[in-house]
């Protein structure tokens, strides 16, 4: 059984899913970030061959989340495609699956730095950022933004001690004012939470929620201390 972790942001109760998604029960809103669909085909065009199944695997995982949470609204927080031409390389079967999703839900494509133009042949709304109640969903964090910002972009990950040495996994980062989402795509890498690009956005530290198979592992983190 999968156990989501509750947090409160801008006075709203949110659920963090171990698959790397956010669900907002009051709004019936599901958010994911950094799908990077068609990253495999993008690399192949440059002679770097990867197994071409990343899009299929990522959409499979998104399908599971839609069944689990039954949202009315789905927000994809930018970099949904690995490059601006990525949607044009989608196999027809994956186009059909995505259009079934955009037809069944209000689907918001938030603009990212990898995909600055609307996806070809897909439904949904294409916007720079999405506001709902006291929350703002955008791809990249804005320094000094009001409390209630949900962002992606940096693909945060964290390393924790384990019996065999250490475990490195994608994670959420949260400080009571801002939530940074992990990357959802099958071929996405990660940036350590201690990197300056991340810790400058959480200057007082915060709480990390490390993705596990069926649960999240939470610990506080300060930039001068080790995870515990």
XYZ file of C-alpha atoms in Angstrom:
228
model
C 0.000 0.000 0.000
C 1.361 3.421 -0.977
C 1.599 6.048 1.765
C 1.523 9.713 0.755
C 2.966 12.364 3.085
C 0.876 15.418 4.057
C 2.340 18.926 4.180
C 0.798 22.389 4.579
C 1.721 25.179 2.177
C 0.038 28.613 2.172
C -2.589 27.183 4.508
C -3.456 24.340 2.122
C -3.104 20.629 2.859
C -1.165 18.834 0.122
C -0.229 15.185 -0.321
C 3.207 14.165 -1.585
C 3.083 10.915 -3.523
C 6.099 8.537 -3.438
C 6.029 8.435 -7.239
C 7.098 12.086 -7.218
C 3.748 13.843 -7.631
C 1.732 16.346 -5.618
C -2.005 16.061 -4.983
C -4.090 18.951 -3.641
C -7.316 17.362 -2.349
C -9.385 20.549 -2.045
C -8.790 21.429 -5.695
C -8.535 17.806 -6.892
C -5.298 18.890 -8.566
C -2.393 16.616 -9.457
C 0.998 18.133 -10.289
C 4.094 16.527 -11.795
C 7.267 18.139 -13.060
C 9.969 17.640 -15.657
C 8.626 14.705 -17.663
C 11.269 15.278 -20.368
C 9.304 13.176 -22.855
C 11.297 12.071 -25.913
C 14.654 12.595 -24.248
C 15.775 9.256 -25.688
C 14.969 10.297 -29.253
C 16.634 13.672 -28.685
C 19.856 11.943 -27.654
C 19.588 9.509 -30.585
C 19.526 12.420 -33.048
C 22.931 13.419 -31.648
C 24.356 9.909 -31.914
C 23.930 9.039 -28.219
C 21.817 5.911 -28.289
C 19.523 5.148 -25.372
C 16.696 2.589 -25.192
C 13.738 4.402 -26.799
C 11.204 3.574 -24.091
C 11.402 6.620 -21.810
C 8.214 8.281 -23.037
C 6.212 5.060 -22.768
C 7.494 4.385 -19.242
C 6.818 7.957 -18.082
C 3.259 7.952 -19.458
C 2.678 4.564 -17.823
C 3.613 6.067 -14.463
C 1.409 9.105 -15.054
C -1.486 6.799 -15.928
C -1.080 5.044 -12.568
C -1.204 8.373 -10.750
C -4.371 9.443 -12.560
C -6.053 6.219 -11.491
C -4.836 6.603 -7.907
C -5.946 10.211 -7.360
C -8.727 10.807 -9.966
C -7.875 14.514 -10.353
C -9.970 17.127 -12.096
C -6.901 19.227 -12.924
C -3.441 18.026 -13.978
C -0.515 20.459 -13.974
C 2.715 19.519 -15.762
C 5.288 21.926 -14.332
C 7.433 22.565 -17.377
C 10.059 20.659 -19.343
C 7.357 18.173 -20.209
C 9.295 17.595 -23.439
C 13.053 17.388 -23.633
C 13.216 19.903 -26.484
C 10.894 22.166 -28.448
C 10.457 19.552 -31.209
C 9.848 16.677 -28.791
C 6.073 16.572 -29.163
C 6.533 16.161 -32.923
C 8.568 12.979 -32.353
C 5.962 11.294 -30.174
C 4.835 7.901 -31.475
C 1.173 7.898 -32.529
C 0.252 5.555 -29.690
C 1.664 7.968 -27.101
C -0.104 10.924 -28.733
C -3.359 8.999 -28.339
C -2.644 8.253 -24.683
C -1.798 11.866 -23.882
C -4.856 13.164 -25.720
C -7.015 10.755 -23.742
C -5.588 12.347 -20.582
C -6.075 15.926 -21.810
C -9.645 15.043 -22.792
C -10.507 13.509 -19.419
C -8.947 16.216 -17.211
C -8.263 19.919 -17.326
C -4.628 19.600 -18.373
C -2.221 22.493 -17.838
C 1.120 22.494 -19.657
C 3.357 25.013 -17.867
C 6.093 26.453 -20.059
C 9.626 25.241 -19.297
C 13.074 26.167 -20.515
C 13.349 22.951 -22.571
C 9.893 23.335 -24.134
C 9.193 27.060 -24.637
C 6.517 26.529 -27.301
C 3.162 24.673 -27.140
C 3.263 20.932 -27.912
C 2.056 19.953 -31.375
C -1.151 17.951 -31.747
C -1.965 17.702 -28.044
C -4.862 19.043 -26.023
C -4.629 21.073 -22.861
C -3.741 24.651 -21.949
C -0.275 26.126 -22.467
C 0.610 28.889 -19.997
C 3.658 30.458 -18.369
C 2.438 29.761 -14.824
C -0.753 28.557 -13.175
C -2.386 30.145 -10.129
C -5.073 28.493 -8.020
C -6.176 29.896 -4.676
C -3.064 30.927 -2.710
C -0.762 28.700 -4.796
C 1.329 29.421 -7.887
C 2.717 26.612 -10.044
C 5.656 27.572 -12.242
C 8.691 25.866 -13.727
C 11.462 27.913 -12.142
C 11.390 29.510 -8.709
C 11.328 33.289 -8.394
C 13.487 34.734 -5.626
C 11.283 36.605 -3.172
C 8.060 34.973 -4.359
C 5.155 34.892 -1.918
C 4.537 31.744 0.098
C 2.740 29.093 -1.898
C 5.150 28.602 -4.819
C 5.407 25.103 -6.334
C 8.296 24.647 -8.774
C 10.400 22.109 -10.635
C 13.414 22.640 -12.931
C 16.308 21.557 -10.684
C 15.509 17.810 -10.418
C 16.464 17.659 -6.707
C 17.979 14.491 -5.293
C 19.522 13.569 -1.949
C 21.886 10.941 -0.615
C 21.346 9.176 2.712
C 23.382 6.536 4.566
C 22.350 2.902 4.100
C 23.626 -0.506 5.162
C 25.439 -0.952 1.870
C 26.918 2.554 1.875
C 24.456 5.174 0.705
C 21.283 5.591 -1.340
C 20.709 8.485 -3.746
C 17.128 9.196 -4.784
C 15.000 12.015 -6.214
C 13.270 14.100 -3.581
C 10.911 16.943 -2.754
C 12.380 19.975 -0.965
C 10.087 22.005 1.309
C 10.573 24.901 3.707
C 7.018 25.947 4.574
C 6.940 28.618 1.852
C 8.086 26.837 -1.300
C 7.904 23.258 -2.565
C 10.382 22.010 -5.165
C 9.221 18.935 -7.050
C 11.410 16.006 -8.144
C 11.720 15.222 -11.838
C 9.125 12.690 -12.970
C 10.602 11.548 -16.300
C 12.164 8.117 -16.732
C 15.470 9.498 -18.068
C 15.849 12.542 -15.835
C 18.975 12.947 -13.748
C 19.214 14.994 -10.590
C 20.979 17.824 -8.791
C 22.070 17.314 -5.191
C 20.017 19.366 -2.744
C 23.252 20.853 -1.377
C 24.079 22.448 -4.710
C 24.094 26.250 -4.539
C 21.385 26.461 -7.221
C 18.972 24.732 -4.829
C 20.114 25.858 -1.393
C 19.972 29.542 -2.319
C 16.204 29.031 -2.750
C 15.970 27.478 0.716
C 18.394 29.685 2.675
C 17.129 28.505 6.066
C 17.241 24.846 5.125
C 14.102 22.789 5.031
C 12.737 19.287 4.884
C 13.578 16.706 2.254
C 11.143 13.962 1.274
C 13.132 11.186 -0.401
C 11.210 8.973 -2.819
C 10.905 5.328 -1.799
C 9.069 2.432 -3.389
C 5.827 2.889 -1.444
C 6.604 5.702 0.991
C 8.626 8.846 1.485
C 11.595 9.177 3.830
C 11.687 12.586 5.464
C 14.506 14.425 7.192
C 15.418 18.004 7.968
C 18.382 19.510 6.231
C 20.534 22.559 6.816
C 23.292 23.440 4.394
C 25.999 22.985 7.010
C 24.732 19.676 8.385
C 24.495 16.093 7.211
C 21.108 14.429 6.552
C 19.612 12.678 9.568
